[in-house]
Amino acid sequence: MCGIVGIVGNRPVAPLIVDALKRLEYRGYDSAGVATVEARELDRRRAEGKLVNLEQRLADQPLGGHIGIGHTRWATHGAPVEVNAHPHFSDNVAVVHNGIIENFRELRDELTAQGFSFSSQTDTESVAHLVASGLKAGLSPVEAAHAAIDRLRGAFALAIVFRGEDDLIVGARSGPPLAVGLGDGEMYLGSDAVALAPFTNRIVYLEDGDRAVLRRSGFNLTDADRKAVEREVKISVGSALLADKGNHRHFMLKEIYEQPEVIGHTLSHYVDFNERRLALRDLDGAPAGIDFAKLSRLTITACGTAYLAGMVGKYWFERLARLPVDIDVASEFRYREPPLSKDGMSLFISQSGETADTLAGLSYCRSEGQAIASIVNARESTMARESHSVFPTLAGPEIGVASTKAFTCQLSVLASLAIAAGVQRGYIDQATEERLVSELAEAPRYTNEALHIEEQIEALSHRLAGKKSVLYLGRDTNYPLAMEGALKLKELSYIHAEAYAAGELKHGPIALIDDEMPVVVIAPHDRIFEKTVSNMQEVAARGGQIILITDAKGAAEVGMDEAQVIVMPDVPEIITPIAYSLPIQLLAYHTAVHMGTDVDQPRNLAKSVTVE
Ligand code: G6P
């Protein structure tokens, strides 16, 4: 993963690089570093941990130079310690890297035999030495970079600077994204356009295999065969403002509270509330040219929370539109290479639009001739560019590593698409469409009401804090929601949590239940409420501590004194997964706050996972 930046400018660049890295910290925060060329000499500052540590290091020992590269790391090879922090140096070369060099062992052996000595455990250091070995052999810096890149296997976005060269950065992309930013007398390189937003909005995205040579006066691109290529200059709409937490203690809490508004924005993109009809629109706001009636099957692929949104979507597409849905996590899907239905469509869901496994799944489906649709939050992402139809979530930038508002916006899009599919396929008549649209229109109000139970949830979260393990149960669309609840709890509080379809409890997990085990049950009063209540009785009979999230009717009917009950507003079935997301997010959030973990940047995680 990791985020990379390069600037060839006409002012001191270290502070600018740090500014850009702040926007890339979502890609990893195990360590950070900057290298510059000043008076023809290479120098660097690196620091373990979050970017603030690097800022402190630079305040103590400033770094001059009008050209430089920077990095924020999510560790793959080697512990997250300073010696493994980028930039990595060889004799005359400094390199930052996002990705994994798969043949680094072979390269390391070869370069060690040539006399290079390695000071880190990273795969990246071999790139620096490889470029240096080309320089030693008499190649020019650009030629040495090309020759080294030719030898690399794996996934990489690279930025390279050279001792003695204060007007040259070489960049390369094979897999992870890389963008060139065009300034006036300055040129920039970055993992995404948002990183470069303070400097320029004129962006050129490298295509897979492209290499870039940047100088103050301009840049040129070649493909992997070193043939000159031209790529379109795009105007980025990414904001130069750094998001801030406002009055909230954490970005995550701010984003939880933004949900009523962003769900409303997102739904308005797909629904004509005046006419009470679906009106699907694409990324640019034009009517979406998608015909669900012609589809034989939908194949959904995603990772993490986005995958769980897709699982809720499967229930909706199958129930409302009788459209068969296959769904898998992208890391399995990409290597499983399943046969895909003729007349099928593949749907990819991603907040960042840059998740490596999901993009690999997309490439596979494209190569199989499938129509490609995506639900994406980052509209300038690789996924948005590579899809035939793009359905945006209008969640705005999500900074908290644990996804919240992106998830409920993904659900909002999926609900809209599933209803539209039901209409197009003849399973939803006009009256039903109007009813469903009126219900969707209530989603912002109900999510807002759900926020009112925060105090009660905070009190309950004391019961989870410090526990060894927590079980989440649900049926139907509340089963993926239970999975999302368990995922949120473990990623934020580091408490082990697992989710089961409530009916599956008796087939094994019930053995775990004792009086130390909290069990969170998500069960609005729906057609299968009673079934879930029976499963709860089974838990109660074994001493499990039940936290039930239900509505007033469910609370009245449950009749179990031993359960702690969180009473939600009485919401229509179609928006249940959206509204019930809030208590599970808040429960995980407050448990983590009690435990004192880093809510916005939990250990070992990154927001955008650009390695497989
Ligand atoms: C990471 C994030 C998750 C996210 C997942 C998929 O694991 O921490 O919050 O759900 O990646 O990311 P995407 O950007 O594809 O939605």
XYZ file of C-alpha atoms and ligand atoms in Angstrom:
628
model
C 0.000 0.000 0.000
C 1.570 3.289 1.011
C 1.336 6.746 -0.523
C 4.066 8.367 -2.604
C 4.788 11.944 -3.650
C 7.426 13.665 -5.764
C 7.912 17.384 -6.404
C 10.374 19.134 -8.683
C 9.779 22.749 -7.741
C 11.240 26.174 -7.359
C 10.954 26.544 -3.574
C 11.833 24.315 -0.595
C 9.789 21.174 -1.149
C 10.006 19.243 2.146
C 7.048 21.122 3.734
C 5.038 20.711 0.523
C 5.754 16.996 0.457
C 4.593 16.653 4.070
C 1.426 18.550 3.176
C 0.753 16.106 0.328
C 1.537 13.121 2.570
C -1.143 14.274 5.028
C -3.667 13.637 2.288
C -2.199 10.194 1.664
C -2.022 9.002 5.255
C -5.198 6.995 4.620
C -2.933 4.626 2.649
C -0.846 3.715 5.685
C 0.736 5.240 8.765
C 3.435 2.829 9.915
C 6.223 5.307 9.094
C 6.910 8.288 6.846
C 9.891 9.881 5.172
C 11.151 12.573 2.804
C 14.307 12.767 0.682
C 15.516 15.831 -1.199
C 18.407 16.816 -3.428
C 20.134 19.970 -2.179
C 23.400 21.298 -3.541
C 23.515 18.109 -5.636
C 23.516 15.956 -2.447
C 20.796 13.514 -1.360
C 19.534 13.692 2.201
C 16.521 12.288 4.009
C 14.495 12.384 7.222
C 12.461 9.381 8.293
C 10.362 8.556 11.349
C 8.539 5.530 12.661
C 4.793 5.843 13.224
C 2.428 8.545 12.098
C 3.246 11.580 10.019
C 3.356 13.871 13.075
C 6.578 12.120 14.076
C 8.151 12.994 10.726
C 6.931 16.573 11.079
C 8.631 16.744 14.473
C 11.835 15.289 13.014
C 11.789 17.888 10.222
C 11.161 20.686 12.722
C 14.254 19.568 14.666
C 16.370 18.905 11.575
C 14.964 20.791 8.571
C 15.642 19.540 5.072
C 16.341 21.992 2.227
C 16.155 21.325 -1.503
C 13.794 22.214 -4.329
C 13.263 18.646 -5.471
C 12.266 15.639 -3.429
C 10.138 12.561 -2.834
C 8.046 11.427 0.136
C 6.325 8.356 1.472
C 3.796 7.194 4.020
C 4.060 3.466 4.701
C 1.853 0.460 5.336
C 4.379 -2.229 6.117
C 4.555 -5.275 3.853
C 8.190 -6.423 4.029
C 9.975 -5.607 7.262
C 8.739 -4.291 10.603
C 7.349 -0.759 10.836
C 10.622 0.712 12.166
C 12.760 3.611 10.961
C 15.332 1.536 9.051
C 12.524 0.159 6.921
C 10.955 3.580 6.330
C 11.172 5.005 2.807
C 12.850 6.708 0.975
C 15.426 3.967 0.493
C 18.906 4.936 -0.610
C 21.659 3.391 -2.635
C 24.857 5.157 -3.712
C 23.323 7.933 -5.804
C 19.657 7.052 -5.747
C 16.599 7.507 -3.520
C 13.366 5.569 -4.082
C 9.840 5.592 -2.689
C 7.537 2.706 -3.521
C 3.924 1.672 -3.177
C 3.297 -2.044 -3.823
C 5.265 -5.270 -3.594
C 8.341 -6.276 -5.607
C 7.814 -10.020 -5.876
C 11.292 -10.916 -7.162
C 13.137 -8.867 -4.538
C 14.928 -11.897 -3.032
C 16.473 -12.806 -6.355
C 17.426 -9.149 -6.938
C 18.859 -8.825 -3.440
C 21.081 -11.900 -3.937
C 22.299 -10.583 -7.270
C 22.958 -7.073 -5.940
C 24.642 -8.377 -2.790
C 26.964 -10.388 -5.029
C 27.742 -7.118 -6.857
C 28.823 -5.591 -3.547
C 25.722 -3.614 -2.558
C 24.873 -3.854 1.110
C 21.298 -3.772 2.355
C 20.332 -1.830 5.444
C 16.595 -2.683 5.564
C 14.359 -5.729 5.321
C 12.227 -4.148 2.598
C 11.627 -5.263 -0.954
C 12.002 -1.619 -2.032
C 15.692 -1.242 -1.200
C 16.538 -3.639 -4.027
C 15.033 -1.122 -6.472
C 17.378 1.617 -5.239
C 20.416 -0.646 -5.607
C 19.257 -1.895 -8.987
C 19.070 1.661 -10.322
C 22.465 2.399 -8.757
C 23.974 -0.647 -10.433
C 22.779 0.688 -13.806
C 24.422 4.043 -13.027
C 27.634 2.237 -12.132
C 27.505 0.446 -15.461
C 27.502 3.841 -17.175
C 23.791 4.308 -17.905
C 22.220 7.751 -17.617
C 19.842 8.221 -14.669
C 16.745 7.845 -16.884
C 18.205 4.801 -18.655
C 19.208 3.252 -15.329
C 15.684 3.748 -14.005
C 14.153 2.147 -17.123
C 16.562 -0.779 -16.963
C 15.730 -1.362 -13.301
C 11.979 -1.102 -13.833
C 12.241 -3.634 -16.687
C 13.561 -6.137 -14.154
C 10.814 -5.718 -11.554
C 7.996 -8.198 -11.054
C 4.992 -7.462 -8.865
C 2.997 -4.311 -8.270
C 4.550 -0.915 -7.937
C 4.208 2.809 -8.154
C 7.659 4.344 -7.861
C 9.289 7.742 -7.611
C 13.064 8.019 -7.970
C 15.486 10.937 -7.522
C 19.254 11.016 -8.051
C 22.275 12.622 -6.407
C 23.543 15.426 -8.634
C 20.216 15.734 -10.509
C 18.159 18.598 -9.218
C 15.748 18.673 -12.148
C 14.708 15.036 -12.557
C 12.179 12.655 -11.037
C 11.376 9.309 -12.650
C 8.010 7.712 -11.877
C 6.565 4.369 -12.904
C 3.270 2.571 -12.527
C 2.589 -1.147 -12.689
C -0.583 -1.784 -10.726
C -1.032 0.844 -7.991
C -2.158 4.264 -9.216
C 0.129 7.182 -9.977
C -0.694 10.655 -11.241
C 1.380 13.518 -12.637
C 0.342 17.030 -11.603
C 1.126 19.924 -13.934
C 2.187 23.175 -12.294
C 3.729 26.403 -13.529
C 7.449 25.801 -13.474
C 6.842 22.913 -11.056
C 5.833 19.307 -11.652
C 4.365 16.840 -9.213
C 3.871 13.116 -8.831
C 1.436 11.510 -6.412
C -0.536 8.392 -5.603
C -3.725 10.331 -6.226
C -4.975 13.720 -7.357
C -6.127 14.634 -3.851
C -2.499 14.550 -2.666
C -1.658 17.128 -5.331
C -4.764 19.274 -4.824
C -2.927 22.064 -2.927
C -0.590 22.527 -5.927
C -2.601 21.881 -9.064
C -5.848 20.545 -10.463
C -4.323 19.596 -13.847
C -3.737 15.882 -13.618
C -2.504 13.156 -15.951
C -3.161 9.608 -14.764
C -0.512 7.077 -15.722
C -1.853 3.921 -17.313
C -0.608 0.530 -16.271
C 3.013 0.105 -17.409
C 3.590 3.833 -17.953
C 6.764 5.595 -16.889
C 7.099 9.346 -16.376
C 10.120 11.628 -16.539
C 9.462 14.921 -14.756
C 11.437 18.122 -15.032
C 10.447 21.659 -14.000
C 9.674 22.560 -17.581
C 7.398 19.575 -18.259
C 7.172 15.827 -18.404
C 7.101 12.982 -20.859
C 5.490 9.572 -20.686
C 6.453 6.253 -22.180
C 4.788 2.887 -21.990
C 6.448 -0.295 -20.733
C 8.119 -0.707 -24.157
C 9.544 2.815 -23.799
C 7.418 4.102 -26.657
C 6.302 7.701 -26.141
C 2.622 7.920 -25.169
C 0.184 10.772 -24.594
C -2.428 10.675 -21.846
C -5.256 13.133 -21.466
C -4.925 16.045 -19.026
C -7.902 15.942 -16.658
C -9.150 18.675 -14.391
C -9.430 17.265 -10.901
C -12.263 18.378 -8.652
C -10.466 17.138 -5.510
C -10.592 19.736 -2.745
C -7.373 21.400 -1.614
C -8.846 21.762 1.860
C -7.808 19.207 4.413
C -10.867 17.687 6.048
C -11.162 18.552 9.710
C -13.073 16.992 12.583
C -15.171 20.046 13.388
C -16.487 19.733 16.933
C -16.247 15.972 16.953
C -13.673 14.047 18.909
C -12.854 11.774 15.977
C -13.325 11.759 12.211
C -15.275 8.540 12.620
C -17.854 10.187 14.890
C -18.124 13.139 12.525
C -18.704 10.752 9.639
C -21.314 8.788 11.583
C -23.158 12.057 12.198
C -22.916 13.097 8.535
C -24.906 10.060 7.455
C -28.429 11.522 7.373
C -27.180 14.239 5.023
C -24.992 12.166 2.702
C -27.554 9.374 2.447
C -30.039 12.041 1.346
C -27.599 13.395 -1.267
C -26.842 9.947 -2.568
C -30.476 8.899 -2.834
C -31.362 12.113 -4.678
C -28.925 11.059 -7.393
C -30.983 7.931 -8.098
C -34.529 8.809 -7.138
C -36.997 11.440 -8.294
C -38.745 12.083 -4.985
C -41.313 14.440 -6.543
C -42.484 11.858 -9.060
C -41.878 9.035 -6.558
C -40.025 7.104 -9.263
C -36.535 5.692 -9.655
C -34.353 7.844 -11.941
C -30.904 6.266 -12.044
C -28.095 8.580 -13.064
C -24.458 7.985 -13.884
C -21.349 9.773 -12.645
C -22.041 12.908 -14.699
C -25.702 13.060 -13.789
C -26.921 11.765 -17.162
C -29.630 9.066 -17.178
C -27.937 5.704 -16.633
C -28.198 3.483 -19.697
C -28.520 0.226 -17.816
C -31.120 -2.418 -18.646
C -31.560 -4.908 -15.823
C -34.283 -6.713 -17.799
C -31.629 -8.086 -20.150
C -29.394 -9.427 -17.392
C -29.220 -13.118 -16.610
C -27.030 -12.703 -13.512
C -25.238 -10.122 -11.436
C -21.759 -10.850 -10.072
C -20.779 -8.618 -7.148
C -17.158 -8.326 -6.041
C -15.677 -6.155 -3.292
C -13.551 -6.194 -0.129
C -14.145 -5.451 3.530
C -17.106 -3.287 4.385
C -17.909 -2.751 0.706
C -18.273 -6.522 0.350
C -20.758 -6.566 3.218
C -22.777 -3.814 1.517
C -22.786 -6.070 -1.555
C -24.135 -8.939 0.538
C -27.091 -6.818 1.620
C -27.496 -5.927 -2.062
C -27.731 -9.615 -2.967
C -30.786 -10.032 -0.728
C -32.371 -6.973 -2.326
C -31.656 -7.848 -5.984
C -32.865 -11.402 -5.512
C -36.002 -10.457 -3.589
C -37.078 -7.276 -5.368
C -35.935 -8.070 -8.919
C -35.626 -11.889 -8.962
C -32.135 -11.297 -10.356
C -29.682 -14.072 -9.396
C -26.597 -12.682 -7.674
C -23.183 -14.216 -7.051
C -20.986 -12.447 -4.572
C -17.448 -13.027 -3.407
C -14.593 -11.195 -1.753
C -12.277 -9.931 -4.466
C -9.159 -11.711 -3.186
C -10.909 -15.075 -3.750
C -12.825 -14.099 -6.844
C -9.742 -12.949 -8.782
C -7.998 -16.313 -8.496
C -11.142 -18.464 -8.544
C -11.809 -17.103 -12.021
C -15.389 -18.388 -12.038
C -17.309 -18.901 -15.269
C -19.470 -15.834 -15.843
C -22.940 -15.872 -17.335
C -23.466 -14.679 -20.849
C -25.622 -11.541 -20.595
C -24.355 -11.084 -17.061
C -23.111 -7.896 -15.476
C -20.314 -7.522 -12.943
C -20.731 -4.983 -10.174
C -17.778 -3.751 -8.114
C -18.200 -1.806 -4.897
C -15.445 0.322 -3.415
C -15.075 3.478 -1.379
C -11.602 4.259 -2.733
C -11.922 2.719 -6.182
C -8.279 1.672 -5.800
C -8.423 -1.609 -3.869
C -5.963 -3.886 -5.668
C -7.934 -7.125 -5.359
C -11.182 -5.512 -6.484
C -9.440 -3.951 -9.489
C -7.951 -7.338 -10.385
C -11.458 -8.852 -10.258
C -12.622 -6.066 -12.555
C -9.859 -6.828 -15.069
C -10.849 -10.479 -15.077
C -14.514 -9.673 -15.769
C -13.539 -7.234 -18.531
C -11.391 -9.882 -20.158
C -14.420 -12.213 -20.033
C -16.469 -9.640 -21.935
C -18.801 -8.749 -19.069
C -20.523 -5.377 -18.739
C -18.779 -3.597 -15.840
C -20.592 -1.414 -13.338
C -19.210 0.046 -10.151
C -20.406 1.803 -7.040
C -17.578 4.146 -6.094
C -17.043 7.024 -3.694
C -13.787 8.394 -5.188
C -15.020 9.557 -8.563
C -11.521 10.083 -9.966
C -10.381 6.570 -9.118
C -9.060 3.805 -11.335
C -12.264 1.842 -10.815
C -14.424 4.734 -11.993
C -12.244 5.107 -15.079
C -12.365 1.404 -15.932
C -16.115 0.810 -15.564
C -18.746 1.048 -18.277
C -21.325 2.365 -15.787
C -20.372 4.231 -12.630
C -22.846 4.756 -9.805
C -21.352 7.280 -7.395
C -21.890 7.372 -3.659
C -22.059 10.986 -2.581
C -20.525 10.413 0.832
C -17.746 12.998 0.454
C -14.220 12.214 1.648
C -14.164 9.531 4.335
C -11.131 9.931 6.585
C -11.781 7.432 9.403
C -10.157 4.173 8.387
C -13.215 2.207 9.494
C -15.856 2.836 6.865
C -19.188 4.271 8.070
C -20.859 6.799 5.802
C -19.446 5.169 2.664
C -21.167 1.927 3.739
C -24.620 3.450 4.255
C -24.277 5.368 0.985
C -23.339 2.104 -0.787
C -26.499 0.593 0.717
C -28.511 3.568 -0.525
C -27.245 3.045 -4.075
C -27.803 -0.710 -3.918
C -31.378 -0.252 -2.683
C -32.049 2.174 -5.546
C -30.495 -0.146 -8.145
C -32.410 -3.154 -6.823
C -35.739 -1.316 -6.941
C -34.949 -0.053 -10.460
C -34.069 -3.618 -11.457
C -37.378 -4.837 -9.998
C -39.271 -2.240 -12.030
C -37.405 -3.007 -15.263
C -37.820 -6.753 -14.819
C -41.529 -6.435 -14.145
C -41.555 -7.560 -10.506
C -42.385 -4.149 -9.068
C -45.520 -2.332 -10.216
C -45.927 1.422 -10.141
C -47.756 1.505 -6.803
C -45.041 -0.582 -5.167
C -42.320 1.585 -6.705
C -44.017 4.700 -5.335
C -44.286 3.122 -1.888
C -40.648 2.005 -1.877
C -39.462 5.434 -3.036
C -41.506 7.109 -0.282
C -39.868 4.759 2.195
C -36.385 5.514 0.863
C -37.158 9.206 1.243
C -37.458 8.588 4.986
C -33.919 7.196 5.286
C -32.304 10.536 6.302
C -34.977 11.119 8.961
C -34.678 7.637 10.449
C -30.895 7.676 10.477
C -31.087 11.018 12.235
C -33.444 9.539 14.834
C -31.109 6.598 15.266
C -28.388 9.047 16.319
C -30.478 9.984 19.340
C -29.737 6.661 20.995
C -26.015 7.369 21.178
C -26.052 7.961 24.937
C -27.708 4.629 25.597
C -25.225 2.887 23.334
C -22.313 4.571 25.034
C -23.538 3.232 28.379
C -23.912 -0.260 26.919
C -20.470 -0.218 25.365
C -18.981 -0.551 28.890
C -20.276 -4.112 28.784
C -18.207 -4.907 25.682
C -15.021 -3.071 26.612
C -12.386 -5.519 27.782
C -14.276 -8.647 26.701
C -12.323 -11.378 24.975
C -14.875 -12.122 22.324
C -18.263 -10.909 21.106
C -20.782 -12.685 18.892
C -23.118 -10.889 16.469
C -26.284 -12.533 15.151
C -28.820 -11.596 12.494
C -31.006 -13.086 9.807
C -31.714 -11.969 6.248
C -30.195 -8.529 5.512
C -29.346 -8.285 9.210
C -26.900 -11.141 8.796
C -24.452 -9.110 6.648
C -25.139 -6.246 9.024
C -24.097 -8.481 11.923
C -20.906 -9.195 9.967
C -20.347 -5.472 9.553
C -20.930 -4.977 13.307
C -18.357 -7.654 14.138
C -15.878 -6.197 11.627
C -16.273 -2.691 13.071
C -15.784 -3.942 16.633
C -12.655 -5.943 15.903
C -10.960 -3.344 13.719
C -11.579 -0.525 16.197
C -11.317 -2.126 19.623
C -9.178 -5.214 18.800
C -11.776 -7.394 20.562
C -12.335 -10.637 18.726
C -15.812 -10.621 17.198
C -17.618 -12.983 14.906
C -20.956 -12.899 13.151
C -23.282 -15.760 12.397
C -26.553 -16.120 10.633
C -28.732 -16.556 13.735
C -30.094 -19.886 12.501
C -26.566 -21.251 12.128
C -25.749 -20.724 15.808
C -26.800 -24.221 16.773
C -24.349 -25.765 14.294
C -21.226 -24.964 16.273
C -20.846 -21.434 17.622
C -23.326 -22.102 20.433
C -20.489 -24.063 22.067
C -18.762 -20.725 22.704
C -21.581 -19.256 24.761
C -21.003 -18.776 28.471
C -21.706 -15.973 30.911
C -18.624 -14.100 29.696
C -19.818 -13.868 26.111
C -21.791 -10.805 24.960
C -24.067 -11.563 22.015
C -25.317 -8.651 19.926
C -28.546 -9.541 18.126
C -29.850 -7.364 15.302
C -33.547 -8.111 14.952
C -36.155 -5.581 13.903
C -39.716 -6.825 14.239
C -40.028 -8.419 10.783
C -41.446 -11.622 9.329
C -38.653 -13.722 10.850
C -38.387 -11.914 14.159
C -39.787 -14.883 16.088
C -37.165 -17.205 14.616
C -34.422 -14.923 15.849
C -36.060 -14.686 19.274
C -35.861 -18.494 19.510
C -32.126 -18.271 18.788
C -31.814 -15.645 21.499
C -33.561 -17.961 23.961
C -30.943 -20.576 23.165
C -28.221 -18.040 24.009
C -29.981 -16.871 27.208
C -30.425 -20.465 28.382
C -26.635 -20.796 28.324
C -25.946 -17.595 30.213
C -24.929 -15.419 27.225
C -25.307 -11.652 27.739
C -27.679 -10.429 25.062
C -27.693 -6.947 23.596
C -30.739 -6.773 21.356
C -31.108 -4.066 18.726
C -34.753 -3.958 17.699
C -37.757 -1.610 17.382
C -40.525 -0.808 19.871
C -42.674 -3.729 18.700
C -39.758 -6.140 18.945
C -38.857 -4.810 22.402
C -42.445 -5.296 23.587
C -42.688 -8.813 22.233
C -39.325 -10.215 23.134
C -40.209 -10.838 26.771
C -36.660 -11.528 27.937
C -35.666 -9.681 31.088
C -32.056 -10.713 30.751
C -31.592 -8.865 27.417
C -30.283 -5.291 27.177
C -32.475 -3.696 24.531
C -31.594 -0.834 22.193
C -34.866 0.481 20.783
C -34.650 1.828 17.243
C -37.295 3.856 15.436
C -39.864 1.745 13.626
C -38.365 1.829 10.104
C -39.709 0.415 6.824
C -38.044 -2.865 5.857
C -36.159 -1.488 2.813
C -34.190 0.979 4.922
C -33.603 -1.289 7.922
C -29.981 -2.112 6.977
C -29.247 1.602 6.509
C -30.802 2.720 9.797
C -29.502 -0.241 11.851
C -25.958 0.500 10.667
C -25.846 3.433 13.071
C -26.195 1.561 16.380
C -23.599 -1.009 15.334
C -21.177 1.741 14.292
C -21.747 3.646 17.528
C -21.364 0.513 19.628
C -17.982 -0.262 18.065
C -16.937 3.389 18.280
C -17.741 3.819 21.984
C -16.252 0.457 22.918
C -13.016 1.508 21.207
C -13.066 4.893 22.957
C -13.431 3.109 26.320
C -10.555 0.851 25.443
C -8.413 3.835 24.448
C -7.525 2.590 20.970
C -6.803 4.865 18.013
C -10.287 5.111 16.537
C -9.455 6.957 13.329
C -6.258 5.067 12.547
C -6.470 1.606 14.120
C -3.258 -0.376 14.278
C -2.125 -2.370 11.236
C -4.905 -1.060 8.980
C -5.077 1.332 6.061
C -8.021 2.931 4.394
C -7.092 2.011 0.881
C -5.456 -1.340 0.279
C -3.494 -1.139 -2.944
C -1.571 -4.381 -2.495
C -3.036 -7.859 -2.718
C -9.842 -1.511 3.827
C -10.588 -0.507 4.681
C -12.058 -0.899 4.785
C -12.657 -1.046 3.397
C -11.856 -2.026 2.525
C -12.283 -1.967 1.079
O -9.766 -2.720 4.496
O -10.009 -0.419 5.976
O -12.768 0.097 5.500
O -13.969 -1.509 3.507
O -10.473 -1.679 2.554
O -11.937 -0.707 0.575
P -12.668 -0.001 -0.641
O -11.947 1.305 -0.791
O -12.482 -0.900 -1.823
O -14.097 0.157 -0.275
